[in-house]
């Protein structure tokens, strides 16, 4: 019998944080061992995560929409479409990809980008996509286009609530993501061609600070109360955290902060739609990265180094994004329990930054398989990360610039 044996879980038969059991993993590896390194997404986990959000919010508001944050994992776009999700998109490249997703049921696309050009704007608007503006100059650009085309456009506004979460490495405050309260108040109240129909605020990814959510919603509530707009939706973005190594507040505790505020905002607007844009919470726990140990270098009394056949640059980009704070849970797929040892796990590139983290694991040998869980968010499918255009590559020959 094979055993998944991280130190703290040695006695557990199940890979506790996720659902995949030893038998399933053994079955997968029997046929797919040669494919390692590989990532597997467990659709049941995705469904479970999505259902937990539905259960919390569906009965609170008449209209509840999950707009999946497509950039979190583009490979799971079709799966999310099949689960009837709408989408949140931050680049033109990703917008084009999302439009290709098939499913007969209608769905909404919310577009919000720091990098909105006039050309992109036309593509967004003509494609029937809902635009959420990010800055005053974006407002002016849309206004100019709508006036020129004699068109009445409905848009949303992203708000920088200035609520700075603690203990989170992905912060959006003061980073050019949204108008603050005063800037919002400075927007024209009435415009012939632009109608502001919704507010959007995404505070931070992997946000474990419940107080920051409360503070953020207070700012939004103030805008709802004090402004005479005909708001049709409130979009709270994503950011719901998942448990990597340290425990995080439950999704229920987030709902407990959010629901009373929505109820209050809803009172004068009973048909208000409530939208969230989760990414990590839904797909993160569903991903398993399988890697093989290709070398072990003993460091004479210091921590041993285990080299695996994949790299953080291409398989756990989130580790870099988080400033090396995020460490995915890892287990060894082994035949028997043996003594444990501490390892620095490094990737296959020569970069000193290619480190997966320090782990206490049952003694590993070359050829062993490591399985990292929670590898579903901001990890693998983001080679075109968030859809941003990749700079072209050239060589300079002294005379010419040659495209590669
Ligand atoms: C505007 C917006 N919405 C949603 C998300 C999804 O966040 P998460 O994957 O943490 O749920 C992000 C991520 O950065 C975002 O920028």
Tab-separated table of C-alpha atoms in Angstrom, residues 245 293 295-298 302-307 327 332 334 338-346 356-366 368 370:
chain	number	residue	atom	x	y	z
A	245	UNK	CA	-0.002	26.212	5.577
A	293	UNK	CA	12.881	14.360	-7.368
A	295	UNK	CA	18.656	15.065	-7.368
A	296	UNK	CA	19.405	15.334	-3.675
A	297	UNK	CA	22.389	17.341	-2.550
A	298	UNK	CA	23.455	16.874	1.034
A	302	UNK	CA	22.929	21.842	6.899
A	303	UNK	CA	19.573	21.431	5.222
A	304	UNK	CA	19.599	19.022	2.240
A	305	UNK	CA	18.499	20.286	-1.150
A	306	UNK	CA	16.031	18.291	-3.238
A	307	UNK	CA	15.866	19.204	-6.928
A	327	UNK	CA	4.283	27.593	0.145
A	332	UNK	CA	5.779	12.423	-0.692
A	334	UNK	CA	6.064	6.596	-0.719
A	338	UNK	CA	10.446	6.305	7.266
A	339	UNK	CA	12.266	8.901	9.335
A	340	UNK	CA	11.784	12.522	8.430
A	341	UNK	CA	14.251	15.154	7.328
A	342	UNK	CA	14.189	18.847	6.423
A	343	UNK	CA	14.678	19.769	2.764
A	344	UNK	CA	14.945	22.879	0.707
A	345	UNK	CA	13.009	21.997	-2.426
A	346	UNK	CA	14.330	23.743	-5.504
A	356	UNK	CA	9.461	25.879	-3.549
A	357	UNK	CA	10.187	26.203	0.174
A	358	UNK	CA	11.552	24.324	3.153
A	359	UNK	CA	9.710	21.149	4.063
A	360	UNK	CA	10.033	18.426	6.668
A	361	UNK	CA	9.292	15.235	4.757
A	362	UNK	CA	9.840	11.512	5.107
A	363	UNK	CA	13.372	10.870	3.810
A	364	UNK	CA	13.234	11.212	0.056
A	365	UNK	CA	15.261	9.499	-2.625
A	366	UNK	CA	15.972	10.359	-6.237
A	368	UNK	CA	10.426	9.847	-5.541
A	370	UNK	CA	6.261	14.857	-4.566
